[in-house]
Short mmCIF file of N, CA and C in Angstrom, two decimals:
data_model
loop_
_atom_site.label_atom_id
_atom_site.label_comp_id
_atom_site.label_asym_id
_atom_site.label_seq_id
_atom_site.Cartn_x
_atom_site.Cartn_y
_atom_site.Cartn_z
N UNK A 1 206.75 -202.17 101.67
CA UNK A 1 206.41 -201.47 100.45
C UNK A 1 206.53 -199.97 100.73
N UNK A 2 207.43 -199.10 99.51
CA UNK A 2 207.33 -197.82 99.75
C UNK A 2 206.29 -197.27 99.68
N UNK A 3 205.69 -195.86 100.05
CA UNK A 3 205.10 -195.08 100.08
C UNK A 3 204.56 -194.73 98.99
N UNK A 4 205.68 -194.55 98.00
CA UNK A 4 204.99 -195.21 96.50
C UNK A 4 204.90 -195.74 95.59
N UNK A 5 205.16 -196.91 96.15
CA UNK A 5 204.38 -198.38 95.54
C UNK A 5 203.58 -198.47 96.49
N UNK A 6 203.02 -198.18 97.06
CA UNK A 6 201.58 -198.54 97.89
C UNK A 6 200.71 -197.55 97.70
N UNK A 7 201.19 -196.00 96.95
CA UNK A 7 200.53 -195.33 96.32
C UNK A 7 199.40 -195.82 95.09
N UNK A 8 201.16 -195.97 94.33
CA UNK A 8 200.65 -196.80 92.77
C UNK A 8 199.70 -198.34 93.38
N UNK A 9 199.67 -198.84 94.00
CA UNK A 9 198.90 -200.17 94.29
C UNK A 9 197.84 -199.72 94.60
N UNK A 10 197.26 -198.61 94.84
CA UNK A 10 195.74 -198.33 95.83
C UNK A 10 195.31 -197.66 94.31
N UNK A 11 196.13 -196.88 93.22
CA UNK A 11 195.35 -196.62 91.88
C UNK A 11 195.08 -197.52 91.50
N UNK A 12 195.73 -198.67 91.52
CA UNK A 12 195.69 -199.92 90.38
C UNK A 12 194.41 -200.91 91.06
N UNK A 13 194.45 -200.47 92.31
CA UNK A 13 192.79 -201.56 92.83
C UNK A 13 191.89 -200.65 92.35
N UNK A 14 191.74 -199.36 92.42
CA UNK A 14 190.70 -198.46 92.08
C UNK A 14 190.58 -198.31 90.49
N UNK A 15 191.45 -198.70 89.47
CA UNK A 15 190.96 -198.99 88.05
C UNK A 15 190.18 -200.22 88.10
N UNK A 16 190.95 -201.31 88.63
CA UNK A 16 190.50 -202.72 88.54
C UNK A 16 189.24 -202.86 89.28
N UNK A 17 189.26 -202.57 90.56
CA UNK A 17 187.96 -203.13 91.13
C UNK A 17 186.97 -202.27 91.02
N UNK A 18 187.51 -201.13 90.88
CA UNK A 18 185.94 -199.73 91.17
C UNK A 18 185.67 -199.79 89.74
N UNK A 19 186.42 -199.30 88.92
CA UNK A 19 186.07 -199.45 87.28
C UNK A 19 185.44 -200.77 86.61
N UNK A 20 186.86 -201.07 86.70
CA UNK A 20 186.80 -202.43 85.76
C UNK A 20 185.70 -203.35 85.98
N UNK A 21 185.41 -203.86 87.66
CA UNK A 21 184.75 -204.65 88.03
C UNK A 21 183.40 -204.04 88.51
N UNK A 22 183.05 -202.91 88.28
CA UNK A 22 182.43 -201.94 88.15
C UNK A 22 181.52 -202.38 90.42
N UNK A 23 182.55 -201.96 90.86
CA UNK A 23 182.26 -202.50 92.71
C UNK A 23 182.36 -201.37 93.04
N UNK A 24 181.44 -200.39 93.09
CA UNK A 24 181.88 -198.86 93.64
C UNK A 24 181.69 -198.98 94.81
N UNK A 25 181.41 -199.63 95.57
CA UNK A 25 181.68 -199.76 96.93
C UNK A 25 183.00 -200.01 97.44
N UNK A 26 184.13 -200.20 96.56
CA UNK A 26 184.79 -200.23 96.97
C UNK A 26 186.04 -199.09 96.89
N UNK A 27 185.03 -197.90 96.07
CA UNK A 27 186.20 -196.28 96.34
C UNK A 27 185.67 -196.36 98.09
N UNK A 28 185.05 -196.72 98.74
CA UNK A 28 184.80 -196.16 100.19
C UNK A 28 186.35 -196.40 101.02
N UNK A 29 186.35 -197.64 100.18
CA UNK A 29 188.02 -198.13 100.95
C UNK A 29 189.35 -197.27 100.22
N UNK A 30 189.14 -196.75 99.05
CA UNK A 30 190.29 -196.13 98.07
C UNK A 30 189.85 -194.97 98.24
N UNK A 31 188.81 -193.92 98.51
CA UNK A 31 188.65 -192.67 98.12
C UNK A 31 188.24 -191.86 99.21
N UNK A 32 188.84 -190.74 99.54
CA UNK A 32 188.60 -189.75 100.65
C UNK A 32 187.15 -189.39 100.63
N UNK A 33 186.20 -189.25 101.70
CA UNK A 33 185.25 -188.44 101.69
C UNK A 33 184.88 -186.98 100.87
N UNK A 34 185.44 -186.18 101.14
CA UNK A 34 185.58 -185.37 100.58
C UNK A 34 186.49 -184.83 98.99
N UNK A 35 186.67 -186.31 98.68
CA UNK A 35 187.79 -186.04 97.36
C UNK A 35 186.96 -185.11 96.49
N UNK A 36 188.25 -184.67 95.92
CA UNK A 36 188.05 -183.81 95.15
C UNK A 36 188.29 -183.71 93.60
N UNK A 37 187.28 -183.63 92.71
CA UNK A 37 187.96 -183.87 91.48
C UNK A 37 188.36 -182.14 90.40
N UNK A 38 189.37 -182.30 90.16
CA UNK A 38 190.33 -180.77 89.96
C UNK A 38 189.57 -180.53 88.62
N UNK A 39 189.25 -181.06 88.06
CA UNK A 39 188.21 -180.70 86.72
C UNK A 39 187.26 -181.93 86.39
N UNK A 40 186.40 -181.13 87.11
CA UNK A 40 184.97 -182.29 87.33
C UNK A 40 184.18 -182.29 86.35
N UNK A 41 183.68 -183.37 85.94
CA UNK A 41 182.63 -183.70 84.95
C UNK A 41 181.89 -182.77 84.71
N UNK A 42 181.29 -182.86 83.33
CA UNK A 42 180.27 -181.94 83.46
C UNK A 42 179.07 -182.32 84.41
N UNK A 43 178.45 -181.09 85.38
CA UNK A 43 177.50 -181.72 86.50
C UNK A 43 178.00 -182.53 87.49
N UNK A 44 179.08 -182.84 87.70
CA UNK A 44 179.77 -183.92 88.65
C UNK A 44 179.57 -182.85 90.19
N UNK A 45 179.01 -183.80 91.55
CA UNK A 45 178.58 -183.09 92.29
C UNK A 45 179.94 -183.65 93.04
N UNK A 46 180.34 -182.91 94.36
CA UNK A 46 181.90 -183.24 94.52
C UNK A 46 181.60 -184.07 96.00
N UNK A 47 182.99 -184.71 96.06
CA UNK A 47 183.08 -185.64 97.19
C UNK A 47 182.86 -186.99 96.10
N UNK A 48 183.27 -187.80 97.19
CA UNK A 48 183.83 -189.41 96.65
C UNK A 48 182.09 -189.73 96.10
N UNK A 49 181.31 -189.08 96.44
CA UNK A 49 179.90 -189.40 96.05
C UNK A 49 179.61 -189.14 94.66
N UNK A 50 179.91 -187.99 94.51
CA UNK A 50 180.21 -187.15 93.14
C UNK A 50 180.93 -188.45 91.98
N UNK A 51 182.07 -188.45 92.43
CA UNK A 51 182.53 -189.39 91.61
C UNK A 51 182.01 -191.09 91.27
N UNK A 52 181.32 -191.33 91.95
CA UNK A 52 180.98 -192.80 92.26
C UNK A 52 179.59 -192.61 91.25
N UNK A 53 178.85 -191.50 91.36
CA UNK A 53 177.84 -190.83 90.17
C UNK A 53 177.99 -191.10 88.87
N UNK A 54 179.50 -190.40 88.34
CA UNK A 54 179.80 -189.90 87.62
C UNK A 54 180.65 -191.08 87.08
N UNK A 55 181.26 -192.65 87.59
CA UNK A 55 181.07 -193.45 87.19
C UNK A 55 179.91 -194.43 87.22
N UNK A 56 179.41 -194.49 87.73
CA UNK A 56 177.83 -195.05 87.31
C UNK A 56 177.52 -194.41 86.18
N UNK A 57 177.46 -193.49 85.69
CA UNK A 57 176.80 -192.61 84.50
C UNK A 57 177.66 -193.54 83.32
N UNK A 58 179.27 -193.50 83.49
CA UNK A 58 180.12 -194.05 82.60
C UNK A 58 179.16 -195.24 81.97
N UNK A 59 179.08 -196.29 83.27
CA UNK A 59 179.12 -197.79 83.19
C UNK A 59 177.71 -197.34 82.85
N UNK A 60 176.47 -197.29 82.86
CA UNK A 60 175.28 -196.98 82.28
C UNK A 60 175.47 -196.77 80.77
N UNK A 61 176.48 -195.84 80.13
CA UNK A 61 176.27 -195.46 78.76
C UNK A 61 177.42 -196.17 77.97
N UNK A 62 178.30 -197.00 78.42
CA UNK A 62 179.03 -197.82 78.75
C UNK A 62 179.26 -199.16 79.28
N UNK A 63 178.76 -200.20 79.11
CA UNK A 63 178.30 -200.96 80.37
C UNK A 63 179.45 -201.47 80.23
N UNK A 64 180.09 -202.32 78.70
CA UNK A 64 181.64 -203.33 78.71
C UNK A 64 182.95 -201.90 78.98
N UNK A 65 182.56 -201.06 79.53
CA UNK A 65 183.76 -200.57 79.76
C UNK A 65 185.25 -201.02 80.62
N UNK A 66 186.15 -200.46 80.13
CA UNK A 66 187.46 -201.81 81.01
C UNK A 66 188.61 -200.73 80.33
N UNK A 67 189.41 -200.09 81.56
CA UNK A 67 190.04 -199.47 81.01
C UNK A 67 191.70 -200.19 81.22
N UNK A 68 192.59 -200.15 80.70
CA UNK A 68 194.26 -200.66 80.73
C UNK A 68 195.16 -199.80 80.76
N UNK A 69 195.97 -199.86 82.21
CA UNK A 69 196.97 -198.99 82.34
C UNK A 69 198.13 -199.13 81.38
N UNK A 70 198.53 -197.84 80.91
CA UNK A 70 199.49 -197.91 80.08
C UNK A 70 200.72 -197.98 79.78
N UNK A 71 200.33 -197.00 81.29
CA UNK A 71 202.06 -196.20 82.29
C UNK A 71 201.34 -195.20 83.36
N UNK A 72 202.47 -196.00 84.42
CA UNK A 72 202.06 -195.64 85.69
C UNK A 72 202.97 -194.87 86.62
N UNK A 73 203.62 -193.78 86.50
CA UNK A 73 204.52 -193.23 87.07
C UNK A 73 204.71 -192.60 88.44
N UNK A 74 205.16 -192.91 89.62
CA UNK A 74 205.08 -192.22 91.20
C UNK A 74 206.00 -191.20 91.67
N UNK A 75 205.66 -190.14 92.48
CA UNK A 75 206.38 -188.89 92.86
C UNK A 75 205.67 -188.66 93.99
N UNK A 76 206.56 -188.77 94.88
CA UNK A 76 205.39 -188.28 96.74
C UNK A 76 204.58 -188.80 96.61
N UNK A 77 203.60 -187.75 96.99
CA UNK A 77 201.53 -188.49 96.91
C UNK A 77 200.79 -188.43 95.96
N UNK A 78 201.50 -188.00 94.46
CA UNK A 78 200.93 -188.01 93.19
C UNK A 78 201.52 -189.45 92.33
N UNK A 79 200.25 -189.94 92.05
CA UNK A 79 200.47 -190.99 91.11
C UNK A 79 200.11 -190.41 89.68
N UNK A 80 200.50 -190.61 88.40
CA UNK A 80 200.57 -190.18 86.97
C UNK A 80 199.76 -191.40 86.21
N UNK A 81 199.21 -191.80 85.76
CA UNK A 81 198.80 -192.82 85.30
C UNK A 81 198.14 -192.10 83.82
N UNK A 82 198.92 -193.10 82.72
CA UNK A 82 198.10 -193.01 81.09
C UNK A 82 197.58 -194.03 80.96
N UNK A 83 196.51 -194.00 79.93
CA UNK A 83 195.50 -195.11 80.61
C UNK A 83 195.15 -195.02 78.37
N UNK A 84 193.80 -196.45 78.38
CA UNK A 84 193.31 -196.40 77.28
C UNK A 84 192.12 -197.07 77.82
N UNK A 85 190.91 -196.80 77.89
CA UNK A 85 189.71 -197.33 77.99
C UNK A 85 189.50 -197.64 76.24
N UNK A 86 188.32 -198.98 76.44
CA UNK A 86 186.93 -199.21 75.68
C UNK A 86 186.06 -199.31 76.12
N UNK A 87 185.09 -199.02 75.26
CA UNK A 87 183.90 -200.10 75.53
C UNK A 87 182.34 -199.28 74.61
N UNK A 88 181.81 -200.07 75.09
CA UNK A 88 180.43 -199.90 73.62
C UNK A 88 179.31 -199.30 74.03
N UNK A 89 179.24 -197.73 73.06
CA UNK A 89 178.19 -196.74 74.25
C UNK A 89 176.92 -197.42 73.42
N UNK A 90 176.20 -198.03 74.38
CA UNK A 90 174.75 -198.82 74.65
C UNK A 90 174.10 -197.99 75.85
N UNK A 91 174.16 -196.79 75.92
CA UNK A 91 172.99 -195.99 76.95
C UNK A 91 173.53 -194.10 76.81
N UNK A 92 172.42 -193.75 77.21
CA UNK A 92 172.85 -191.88 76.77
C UNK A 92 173.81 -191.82 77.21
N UNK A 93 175.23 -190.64 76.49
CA UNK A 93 175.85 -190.36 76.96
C UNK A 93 176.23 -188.48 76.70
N UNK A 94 175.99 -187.68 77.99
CA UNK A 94 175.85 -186.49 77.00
C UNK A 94 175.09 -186.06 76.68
N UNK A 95 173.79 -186.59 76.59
CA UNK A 95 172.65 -186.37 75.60
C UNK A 95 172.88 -186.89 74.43
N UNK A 96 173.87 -187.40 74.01
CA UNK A 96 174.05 -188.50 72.90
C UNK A 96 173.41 -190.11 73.28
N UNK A 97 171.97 -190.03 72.47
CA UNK A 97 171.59 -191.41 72.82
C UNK A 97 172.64 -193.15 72.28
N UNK A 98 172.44 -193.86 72.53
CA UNK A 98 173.19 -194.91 72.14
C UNK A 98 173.16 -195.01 70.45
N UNK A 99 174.47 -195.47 70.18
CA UNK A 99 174.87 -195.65 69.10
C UNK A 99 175.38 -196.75 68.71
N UNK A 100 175.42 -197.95 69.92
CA UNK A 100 175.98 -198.90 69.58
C UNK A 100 177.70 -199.08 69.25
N UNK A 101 177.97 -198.14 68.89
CA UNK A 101 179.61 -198.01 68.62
C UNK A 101 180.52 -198.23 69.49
N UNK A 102 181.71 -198.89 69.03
CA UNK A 102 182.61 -199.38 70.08
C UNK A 102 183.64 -197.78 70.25
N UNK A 103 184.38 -197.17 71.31
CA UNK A 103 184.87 -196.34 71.02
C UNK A 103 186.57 -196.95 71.96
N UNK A 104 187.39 -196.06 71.14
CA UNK A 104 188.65 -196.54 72.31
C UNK A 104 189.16 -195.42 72.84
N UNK A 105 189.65 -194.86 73.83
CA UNK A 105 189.64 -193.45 74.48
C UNK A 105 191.23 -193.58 75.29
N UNK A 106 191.94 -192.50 75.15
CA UNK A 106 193.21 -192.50 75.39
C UNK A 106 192.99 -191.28 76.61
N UNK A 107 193.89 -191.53 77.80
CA UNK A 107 193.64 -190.33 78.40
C UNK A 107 194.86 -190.11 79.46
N UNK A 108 195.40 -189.54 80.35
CA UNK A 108 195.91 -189.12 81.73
C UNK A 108 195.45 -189.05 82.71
N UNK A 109 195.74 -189.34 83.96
CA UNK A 109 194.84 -188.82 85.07
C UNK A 109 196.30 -188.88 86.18
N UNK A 110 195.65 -187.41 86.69
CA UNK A 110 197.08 -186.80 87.61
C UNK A 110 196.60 -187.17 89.62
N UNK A 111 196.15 -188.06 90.04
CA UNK A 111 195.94 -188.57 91.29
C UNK A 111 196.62 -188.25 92.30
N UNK A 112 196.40 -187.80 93.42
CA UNK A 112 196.83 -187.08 94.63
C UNK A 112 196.13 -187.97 95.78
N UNK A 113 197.23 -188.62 96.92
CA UNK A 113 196.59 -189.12 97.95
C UNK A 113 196.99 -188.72 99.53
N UNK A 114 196.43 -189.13 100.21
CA UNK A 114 196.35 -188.88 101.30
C UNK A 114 195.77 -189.70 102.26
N UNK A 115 197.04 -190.17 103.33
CA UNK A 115 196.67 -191.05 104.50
C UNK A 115 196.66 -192.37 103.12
N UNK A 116 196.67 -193.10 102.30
CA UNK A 116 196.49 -193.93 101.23
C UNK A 116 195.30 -194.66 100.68
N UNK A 117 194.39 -192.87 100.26
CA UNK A 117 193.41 -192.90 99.62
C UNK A 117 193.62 -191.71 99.24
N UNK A 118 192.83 -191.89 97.50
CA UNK A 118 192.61 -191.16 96.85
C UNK A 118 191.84 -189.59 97.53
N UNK A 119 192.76 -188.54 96.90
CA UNK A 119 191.92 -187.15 97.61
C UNK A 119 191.86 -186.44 96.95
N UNK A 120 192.50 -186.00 95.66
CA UNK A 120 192.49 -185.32 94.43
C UNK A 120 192.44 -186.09 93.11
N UNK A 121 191.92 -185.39 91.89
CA UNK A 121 192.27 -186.00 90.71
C UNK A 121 192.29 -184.80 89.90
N UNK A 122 192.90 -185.46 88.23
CA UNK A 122 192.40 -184.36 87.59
C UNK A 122 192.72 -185.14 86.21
N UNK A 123 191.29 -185.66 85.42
CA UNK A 123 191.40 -186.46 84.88
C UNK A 123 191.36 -185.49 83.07
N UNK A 124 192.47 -185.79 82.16
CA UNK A 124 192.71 -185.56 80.92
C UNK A 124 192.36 -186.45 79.43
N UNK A 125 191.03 -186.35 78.64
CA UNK A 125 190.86 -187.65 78.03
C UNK A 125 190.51 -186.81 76.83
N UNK A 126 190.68 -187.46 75.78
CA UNK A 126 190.56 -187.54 74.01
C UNK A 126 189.12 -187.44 74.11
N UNK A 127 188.39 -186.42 74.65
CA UNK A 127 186.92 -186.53 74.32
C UNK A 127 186.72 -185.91 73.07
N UNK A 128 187.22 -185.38 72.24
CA UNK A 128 186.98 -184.95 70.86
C UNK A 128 186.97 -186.03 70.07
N UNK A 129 188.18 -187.09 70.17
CA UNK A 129 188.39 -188.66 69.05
C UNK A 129 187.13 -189.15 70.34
N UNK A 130 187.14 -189.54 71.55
CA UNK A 130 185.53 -190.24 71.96
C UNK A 130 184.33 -189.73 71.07
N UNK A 131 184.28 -188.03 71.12
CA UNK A 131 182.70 -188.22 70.10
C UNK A 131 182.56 -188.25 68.64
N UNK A 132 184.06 -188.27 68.10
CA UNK A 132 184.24 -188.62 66.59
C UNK A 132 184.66 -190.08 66.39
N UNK A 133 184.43 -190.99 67.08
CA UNK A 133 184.32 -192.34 66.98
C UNK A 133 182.67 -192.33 67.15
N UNK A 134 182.18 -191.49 67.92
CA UNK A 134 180.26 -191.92 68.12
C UNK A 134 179.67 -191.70 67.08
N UNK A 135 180.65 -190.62 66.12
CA UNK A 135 179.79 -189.84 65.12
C UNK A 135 179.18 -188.54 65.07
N UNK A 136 179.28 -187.85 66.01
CA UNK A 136 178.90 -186.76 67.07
C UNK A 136 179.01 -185.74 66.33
N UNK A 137 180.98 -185.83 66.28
CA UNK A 137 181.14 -184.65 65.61
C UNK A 137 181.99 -185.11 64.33
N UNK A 138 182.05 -184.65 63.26
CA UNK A 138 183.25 -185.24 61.84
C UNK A 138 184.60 -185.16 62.24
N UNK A 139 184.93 -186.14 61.91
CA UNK A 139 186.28 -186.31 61.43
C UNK A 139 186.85 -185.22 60.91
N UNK A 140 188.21 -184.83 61.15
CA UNK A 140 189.05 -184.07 60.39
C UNK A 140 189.65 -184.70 59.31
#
């Protein structure tokens, strides 16, 4: 297997098993110590710890979350991946308490690895249509 397709294969366990199957024990095997996320959450504290937080927070305000790759594109040690999550915010998110609402969220995420684990990201998502599906903010 090339360099990247074994790129793209180490994103695609880290949607499926760290996300999807919500096993964050298992970025220890996909994610650098020190990764770094290139535009971090709001409050996101950094290192693979940071992030493992900052999905727990997801899956908390979120619990059926499950996101589906859309398109997955490889170049060197950057993987491209467009993506579409759901799932039904049932816990704060934001300071937005639960609303029960299902939301569907379209996004990018630009992934950088190293040694073949994750070491950079820099994740791009429709959070304006996410909090105008919650109700948050109006519709245009």
């Amino acid at each position: 297997m090339s360099t990247i397709e074994s790129n793209k294969a180490v994103i695609g366990r880290f949607i499926e098993e760290v996300i999807n199957q919500n096993r964050l024990d298992r970025a220890d095997d996909l994610v650098v110590e020190d990764f770094v996320e290139l535009d971090p959450f709001p409050g996101q504290r950094p290192g693979r710890e940071g992030l493992k937080e900052v999905l727990g927070m997801m899956r908390t305000a979120f619990p059926d979350i499950h996101w589906v790759v859309d398109e997955m594109v490889a170049e060197g040690d950057k993987v491209v991946t467009r993506f579409t999550w759901k799932g039904t915010h049932r816990g704060a998110f934001l300071g937005v308490p639960p609303t029960g609402k299902g939301v569907t969220v379209k996004g990018v995420v630009i992934d950088q690895l190293a040694d073949g684990k994750m070491s950079k990201s820099r994740i791009l998502m429709d959070s304006l249509g996410m909090m105008q599906q919650l109700g948050v903010v109006p519709s245009a």
